[in-house]
């Protein structure tokens, strides 16, 4: 049977973001929100807002997020982002604001705007602190216990920092269990242990196994993986070209300073032939 990467955003959306996925989504959300001592969510409504087509899945820039609404009206947005595009802070604020503004119909009073929680699961350092799980609110700069409003809450969960965390407590910490489940290199023994401990994880794994037997899902999964690989290759090529241009610029300057070709080779890493062409 095909083994998916759980944090491929297409598969993540198919596992947690469709009608019938409420149990595993509720468990994951409660595990995340426990950090800020939220009242435990009892019921969640998944907002299905997108049909997965080959065009959407194959577009490396498309956002395959999950949207849900809690019993008290709080709107929740979850995005998985494994590549660092260098704009995660603004990107998260943008999607928070979209969800926040979208909660009010034209002419309605601002007091009817629902709180919005944005959750970002990333595989790079989005926040320069040691903790793998960070949360942001609107606190006053001087009076740090003065909260302007609880309307905004943004979470970052850094998988790299979690993987490096010593002494993970999967027995007592539900978020540790979920993030261990999300590790694509998880052993069969650990997976079995997690499923025995947590019925929601068992259900999530069951859904993934069901999806793995669907040829169309497999096709779209590989399409999404290829889109990400293509993006990474393009970024690497652009960086390599940028470095090459920088080396040539330095070599030209050194030639103008009458430095010997051999010295320029050592200084830039360019070949003798490349320097002679300049």
GROMACS .gro file of C-alpha atoms in nm:
model
  278
    1UNK     CA    1   0.000   0.000   0.000
    2UNK     CA    2   0.123   0.350  -0.081
    3UNK     CA    3   0.245   0.547   0.221
    4UNK     CA    4   0.159   0.915   0.204
    5UNK     CA    5   0.347   1.206   0.355
    6UNK     CA    6   0.087   1.317   0.614
    7UNK     CA    7   0.191   1.683   0.576
    8UNK     CA    8   0.154   1.695   0.201
    9UNK     CA    9  -0.105   1.976   0.215
   10UNK     CA   10  -0.336   1.799  -0.032
   11UNK     CA   11  -0.342   1.480   0.178
   12UNK     CA   12  -0.368   1.681   0.501
   13UNK     CA   13  -0.677   1.854   0.360
   14UNK     CA   14  -0.830   1.524   0.249
   15UNK     CA   15  -0.768   1.368   0.593
   16UNK     CA   16  -0.886   1.654   0.817
   17UNK     CA   17  -1.087   1.891   0.598
   18UNK     CA   18  -1.380   1.694   0.457
   19UNK     CA   19  -1.724   1.621   0.598
   20UNK     CA   20  -1.685   1.315   0.820
   21UNK     CA   21  -1.336   1.418   0.937
   22UNK     CA   22  -1.469   1.609   1.239
   23UNK     CA   23  -1.339   1.363   1.502
   24UNK     CA   24  -0.974   1.379   1.399
   25UNK     CA   25  -0.988   1.755   1.329
   26UNK     CA   26  -1.147   1.823   1.669
   27UNK     CA   27  -0.878   1.616   1.844
   28UNK     CA   28  -0.596   1.794   1.659
   29UNK     CA   29  -0.743   2.139   1.731
   30UNK     CA   30  -0.790   2.067   2.101
   31UNK     CA   31  -0.429   1.941   2.118
   32UNK     CA   32  -0.307   2.268   1.962
   33UNK     CA   33  -0.537   2.506   2.154
   34UNK     CA   34  -0.454   2.348   2.493
   35UNK     CA   35  -0.143   2.572   2.499
   36UNK     CA   36  -0.356   2.883   2.544
   37UNK     CA   37  -0.601   2.708   2.780
   38UNK     CA   38  -0.897   2.742   2.545
   39UNK     CA   39  -1.224   2.593   2.654
   40UNK     CA   40  -1.225   2.244   2.500
   41UNK     CA   41  -1.400   2.235   2.163
   42UNK     CA   42  -1.690   1.991   2.164
   43UNK     CA   43  -1.825   2.040   1.814
   44UNK     CA   44  -1.673   2.170   1.494
   45UNK     CA   45  -1.819   2.238   1.151
   46UNK     CA   46  -1.585   2.190   0.857
   47UNK     CA   47  -1.626   2.455   0.587
   48UNK     CA   48  -1.580   2.277   0.255
   49UNK     CA   49  -1.491   2.552   0.014
   50UNK     CA   50  -1.289   2.389  -0.258
   51UNK     CA   51  -1.301   2.110  -0.510
   52UNK     CA   52  -0.956   1.962  -0.565
   53UNK     CA   53  -0.884   1.971  -0.938
   54UNK     CA   54  -0.561   1.887  -1.117
   55UNK     CA   55  -0.521   2.258  -1.201
   56UNK     CA   56  -0.543   2.365  -0.836
   57UNK     CA   57  -0.331   2.080  -0.697
   58UNK     CA   58  -0.068   2.120  -0.969
   59UNK     CA   59  -0.036   2.494  -0.908
   60UNK     CA   60   0.250   2.527  -0.660
   61UNK     CA   61   0.120   2.868  -0.546
   62UNK     CA   62  -0.231   2.749  -0.451
   63UNK     CA   63  -0.318   2.736  -0.081
   64UNK     CA   64  -0.483   2.412   0.027
   65UNK     CA   65  -0.595   2.520   0.374
   66UNK     CA   66  -0.865   2.387   0.607
   67UNK     CA   67  -1.142   2.610   0.739
   68UNK     CA   68  -1.373   2.528   1.028
   69UNK     CA   69  -1.618   2.699   1.264
   70UNK     CA   70  -1.647   2.614   1.636
   71UNK     CA   71  -1.972   2.604   1.837
   72UNK     CA   72  -1.920   2.959   1.970
   73UNK     CA   73  -1.868   3.095   1.616
   74UNK     CA   74  -1.488   3.111   1.634
   75UNK     CA   75  -1.347   3.063   1.285
   76UNK     CA   76  -1.035   2.850   1.247
   77UNK     CA   77  -0.796   2.833   0.954
   78UNK     CA   78  -0.519   2.570   0.928
   79UNK     CA   79  -0.242   2.583   0.671
   80UNK     CA   80   0.046   2.341   0.621
   81UNK     CA   81   0.354   2.500   0.464
   82UNK     CA   82   0.668   2.289   0.432
   83UNK     CA   83   0.872   2.531   0.217
   84UNK     CA   84   0.994   2.869   0.335
   85UNK     CA   85   0.881   3.135   0.089
   86UNK     CA   86   1.016   3.406   0.320
   87UNK     CA   87   0.677   3.565   0.384
   88UNK     CA   88   0.502   3.339   0.635
   89UNK     CA   89   0.426   3.620   0.882
   90UNK     CA   90   0.244   3.842   0.631
   91UNK     CA   91   0.090   3.547   0.455
   92UNK     CA   92  -0.063   3.425   0.784
   93UNK     CA   93  -0.193   3.774   0.866
   94UNK     CA   94  -0.345   3.798   0.520
   95UNK     CA   95  -0.536   3.470   0.560
   96UNK     CA   96  -0.637   3.564   0.915
   97UNK     CA   97  -0.775   3.898   0.786
   98UNK     CA   98  -0.957   3.729   0.499
   99UNK     CA   99  -1.130   3.497   0.744
  100UNK     CA  100  -1.200   3.780   0.991
  101UNK     CA  101  -1.351   4.020   0.735
  102UNK     CA  102  -1.541   3.736   0.567
  103UNK     CA  103  -1.735   3.674   0.887
  104UNK     CA  104  -1.940   3.992   0.851
  105UNK     CA  105  -2.217   4.049   0.600
  106UNK     CA  106  -2.253   4.397   0.447
  107UNK     CA  107  -2.427   4.637   0.685
  108UNK     CA  108  -2.384   4.418   0.994
  109UNK     CA  109  -2.239   4.555   1.319
  110UNK     CA  110  -1.867   4.503   1.390
  111UNK     CA  111  -1.959   4.341   1.722
  112UNK     CA  112  -2.082   4.043   1.521
  113UNK     CA  113  -1.731   3.970   1.387
  114UNK     CA  114  -1.617   3.629   1.510
  115UNK     CA  115  -1.279   3.556   1.664
  116UNK     CA  116  -1.037   3.396   1.419
  117UNK     CA  117  -0.759   3.150   1.502
  118UNK     CA  118  -0.495   3.093   1.234
  119UNK     CA  119  -0.279   2.780   1.271
  120UNK     CA  120   0.035   2.733   1.063
  121UNK     CA  121   0.215   2.397   1.060
  122UNK     CA  122   0.556   2.460   0.906
  123UNK     CA  123   0.882   2.273   0.845
  124UNK     CA  124   1.119   2.568   0.885
  125UNK     CA  125   1.192   2.842   1.137
  126UNK     CA  126   0.912   3.095   1.099
  127UNK     CA  127   0.964   3.234   1.451
  128UNK     CA  128   1.313   3.292   1.594
  129UNK     CA  129   1.260   3.130   1.935
  130UNK     CA  130   1.347   2.784   2.066
  131UNK     CA  131   0.987   2.667   2.126
  132UNK     CA  132   0.833   2.452   1.852
  133UNK     CA  133   0.487   2.596   1.928
  134UNK     CA  134   0.442   2.974   1.945
  135UNK     CA  135   0.123   3.181   1.975
  136UNK     CA  136   0.062   3.549   1.902
  137UNK     CA  137  -0.207   3.789   2.028
  138UNK     CA  138  -0.252   4.168   2.033
  139UNK     CA  139  -0.089   4.267   2.364
  140UNK     CA  140  -0.007   4.627   2.464
  141UNK     CA  141   0.369   4.695   2.438
  142UNK     CA  142   0.426   4.833   2.789
  143UNK     CA  143   0.146   4.667   2.983
  144UNK     CA  144   0.205   4.310   2.870
  145UNK     CA  145  -0.103   4.177   3.048
  146UNK     CA  146  -0.333   4.415   2.859
  147UNK     CA  147  -0.497   4.238   2.563
  148UNK     CA  148  -0.660   4.467   2.305
  149UNK     CA  149  -0.890   4.192   2.177
  150UNK     CA  150  -0.903   3.815   2.165
  151UNK     CA  151  -1.024   3.835   1.803
  152UNK     CA  152  -0.674   3.755   1.674
  153UNK     CA  153  -0.475   3.442   1.759
  154UNK     CA  154  -0.201   3.303   1.537
  155UNK     CA  155  -0.017   2.975   1.603
  156UNK     CA  156   0.306   2.852   1.447
  157UNK     CA  157   0.403   2.485   1.489
  158UNK     CA  158   0.756   2.413   1.372
  159UNK     CA  159   0.801   2.046   1.279
  160UNK     CA  160   1.182   2.076   1.256
  161UNK     CA  161   1.205   2.203   1.613
  162UNK     CA  162   0.961   1.939   1.733
  163UNK     CA  163   1.163   1.658   1.571
  164UNK     CA  164   1.476   1.789   1.750
  165UNK     CA  165   1.291   1.800   2.084
  166UNK     CA  166   1.439   1.554   2.336
  167UNK     CA  167   1.207   1.346   2.551
  168UNK     CA  168   0.883   1.367   2.353
  169UNK     CA  169   0.589   1.273   2.576
  170UNK     CA  170   0.345   1.085   2.353
  171UNK     CA  171   0.179   0.918   2.650
  172UNK     CA  172   0.059   1.238   2.819
  173UNK     CA  173   0.077   1.509   2.553
  174UNK     CA  174  -0.179   1.489   2.272
  175UNK     CA  175   0.001   1.745   2.054
  176UNK     CA  176   0.322   1.542   2.080
  177UNK     CA  177   0.121   1.240   1.964
  178UNK     CA  178  -0.019   1.422   1.661
  179UNK     CA  179   0.315   1.574   1.556
  180UNK     CA  180   0.482   1.232   1.592
  181UNK     CA  181   0.209   1.091   1.365
  182UNK     CA  182   0.285   1.367   1.110
  183UNK     CA  183   0.649   1.257   1.083
  184UNK     CA  184   0.671   1.072   0.751
  185UNK     CA  185   0.958   0.857   0.888
  186UNK     CA  186   0.753   0.718   1.176
  187UNK     CA  187   0.815   0.348   1.246
  188UNK     CA  188   0.533   0.094   1.223
  189UNK     CA  189   0.573   0.017   1.596
  190UNK     CA  190   0.538   0.384   1.696
  191UNK     CA  191   0.240   0.427   1.464
  192UNK     CA  192   0.068   0.127   1.622
  193UNK     CA  193   0.143   0.266   1.969
  194UNK     CA  194  -0.010   0.603   1.875
  195UNK     CA  195  -0.321   0.442   1.728
  196UNK     CA  196  -0.367   0.227   2.040
  197UNK     CA  197  -0.346   0.540   2.257
  198UNK     CA  198  -0.563   0.771   2.050
  199UNK     CA  199  -0.876   0.677   1.855
  200UNK     CA  200  -0.865   1.004   1.656
  201UNK     CA  201  -0.516   0.916   1.529
  202UNK     CA  202  -0.644   0.568   1.446
  203UNK     CA  203  -0.924   0.731   1.246
  204UNK     CA  204  -0.686   0.969   1.066
  205UNK     CA  205  -0.461   0.677   0.967
  206UNK     CA  206  -0.766   0.479   0.856
  207UNK     CA  207  -0.869   0.770   0.632
  208UNK     CA  208  -0.520   0.788   0.481
  209UNK     CA  209  -0.525   0.414   0.410
  210UNK     CA  210  -0.864   0.456   0.243
  211UNK     CA  211  -0.728   0.745   0.032
  212UNK     CA  212  -0.424   0.538  -0.068
  213UNK     CA  213  -0.657   0.298  -0.253
  214UNK     CA  214  -0.811   0.579  -0.460
  215UNK     CA  215  -0.630   0.611  -0.795
  216UNK     CA  216  -0.742   0.971  -0.849
  217UNK     CA  217  -0.620   1.075  -0.503
  218UNK     CA  218  -0.287   0.905  -0.574
  219UNK     CA  219  -0.259   1.093  -0.903
  220UNK     CA  220  -0.331   1.428  -0.738
  221UNK     CA  221  -0.095   1.351  -0.450
  222UNK     CA  222   0.194   1.287  -0.691
  223UNK     CA  223   0.094   1.597  -0.889
  224UNK     CA  224   0.120   1.805  -0.569
  225UNK     CA  225   0.456   1.652  -0.479
  226UNK     CA  226   0.587   1.727  -0.829
  227UNK     CA  227   0.462   2.086  -0.810
  228UNK     CA  228   0.663   2.134  -0.490
  229UNK     CA  229   0.973   1.966  -0.640
  230UNK     CA  230   0.947   2.187  -0.951
  231UNK     CA  231   0.923   2.495  -0.730
  232UNK     CA  232   1.230   2.390  -0.529
  233UNK     CA  233   1.426   2.320  -0.848
  234UNK     CA  234   1.332   2.660  -0.988
  235UNK     CA  235   1.437   2.833  -0.667
  236UNK     CA  236   1.770   2.647  -0.663
  237UNK     CA  237   1.837   2.739  -1.027
  238UNK     CA  238   1.760   3.106  -0.957
  239UNK     CA  239   1.993   3.104  -0.653
  240UNK     CA  240   2.271   2.932  -0.851
  241UNK     CA  241   2.236   3.185  -1.133
  242UNK     CA  242   2.244   3.467  -0.880
  243UNK     CA  243   2.564   3.330  -0.725
  244UNK     CA  244   2.725   3.290  -1.068
  245UNK     CA  245   2.643   3.653  -1.158
  246UNK     CA  246   2.792   3.768  -0.826
  247UNK     CA  247   3.113   3.572  -0.892
  248UNK     CA  248   3.145   3.726  -1.240
  249UNK     CA  249   3.093   4.075  -1.095
  250UNK     CA  250   3.371   4.016  -0.838
  251UNK     CA  251   3.602   3.873  -1.107
  252UNK     CA  252   3.553   4.182  -1.328
  253UNK     CA  253   3.643   4.408  -1.035
  254UNK     CA  254   3.955   4.204  -0.959
  255UNK     CA  255   4.062   4.215  -1.326
  256UNK     CA  256   4.032   4.593  -1.320
  257UNK     CA  257   4.263   4.588  -1.016
  258UNK     CA  258   4.516   4.393  -1.230
  259UNK     CA  259   4.504   4.087  -1.008
  260UNK     CA  260   4.649   3.773  -1.170
  261UNK     CA  261   4.417   3.515  -1.323
  262UNK     CA  262   4.536   3.247  -1.081
  263UNK     CA  263   4.452   3.470  -0.783
  264UNK     CA  264   4.105   3.540  -0.923
  265UNK     CA  265   4.043   3.166  -0.967
  266UNK     CA  266   4.120   3.118  -0.595
  267UNK     CA  267   3.910   3.418  -0.490
  268UNK     CA  268   3.595   3.341  -0.693
  269UNK     CA  269   3.594   2.970  -0.772
  270UNK     CA  270   3.555   3.046  -1.144
  271UNK     CA  271   3.765   2.850  -1.393
  272UNK     CA  272   4.063   2.999  -1.576
  273UNK     CA  273   3.870   2.971  -1.903
  274UNK     CA  274   3.572   3.165  -1.758
  275UNK     CA  275   3.803   3.443  -1.639
  276UNK     CA  276   3.978   3.465  -1.979
  277UNK     CA  277   3.639   3.510  -2.146
  278UNK     CA  278   3.582   3.815  -1.927
   0.00000   0.00000   0.00000
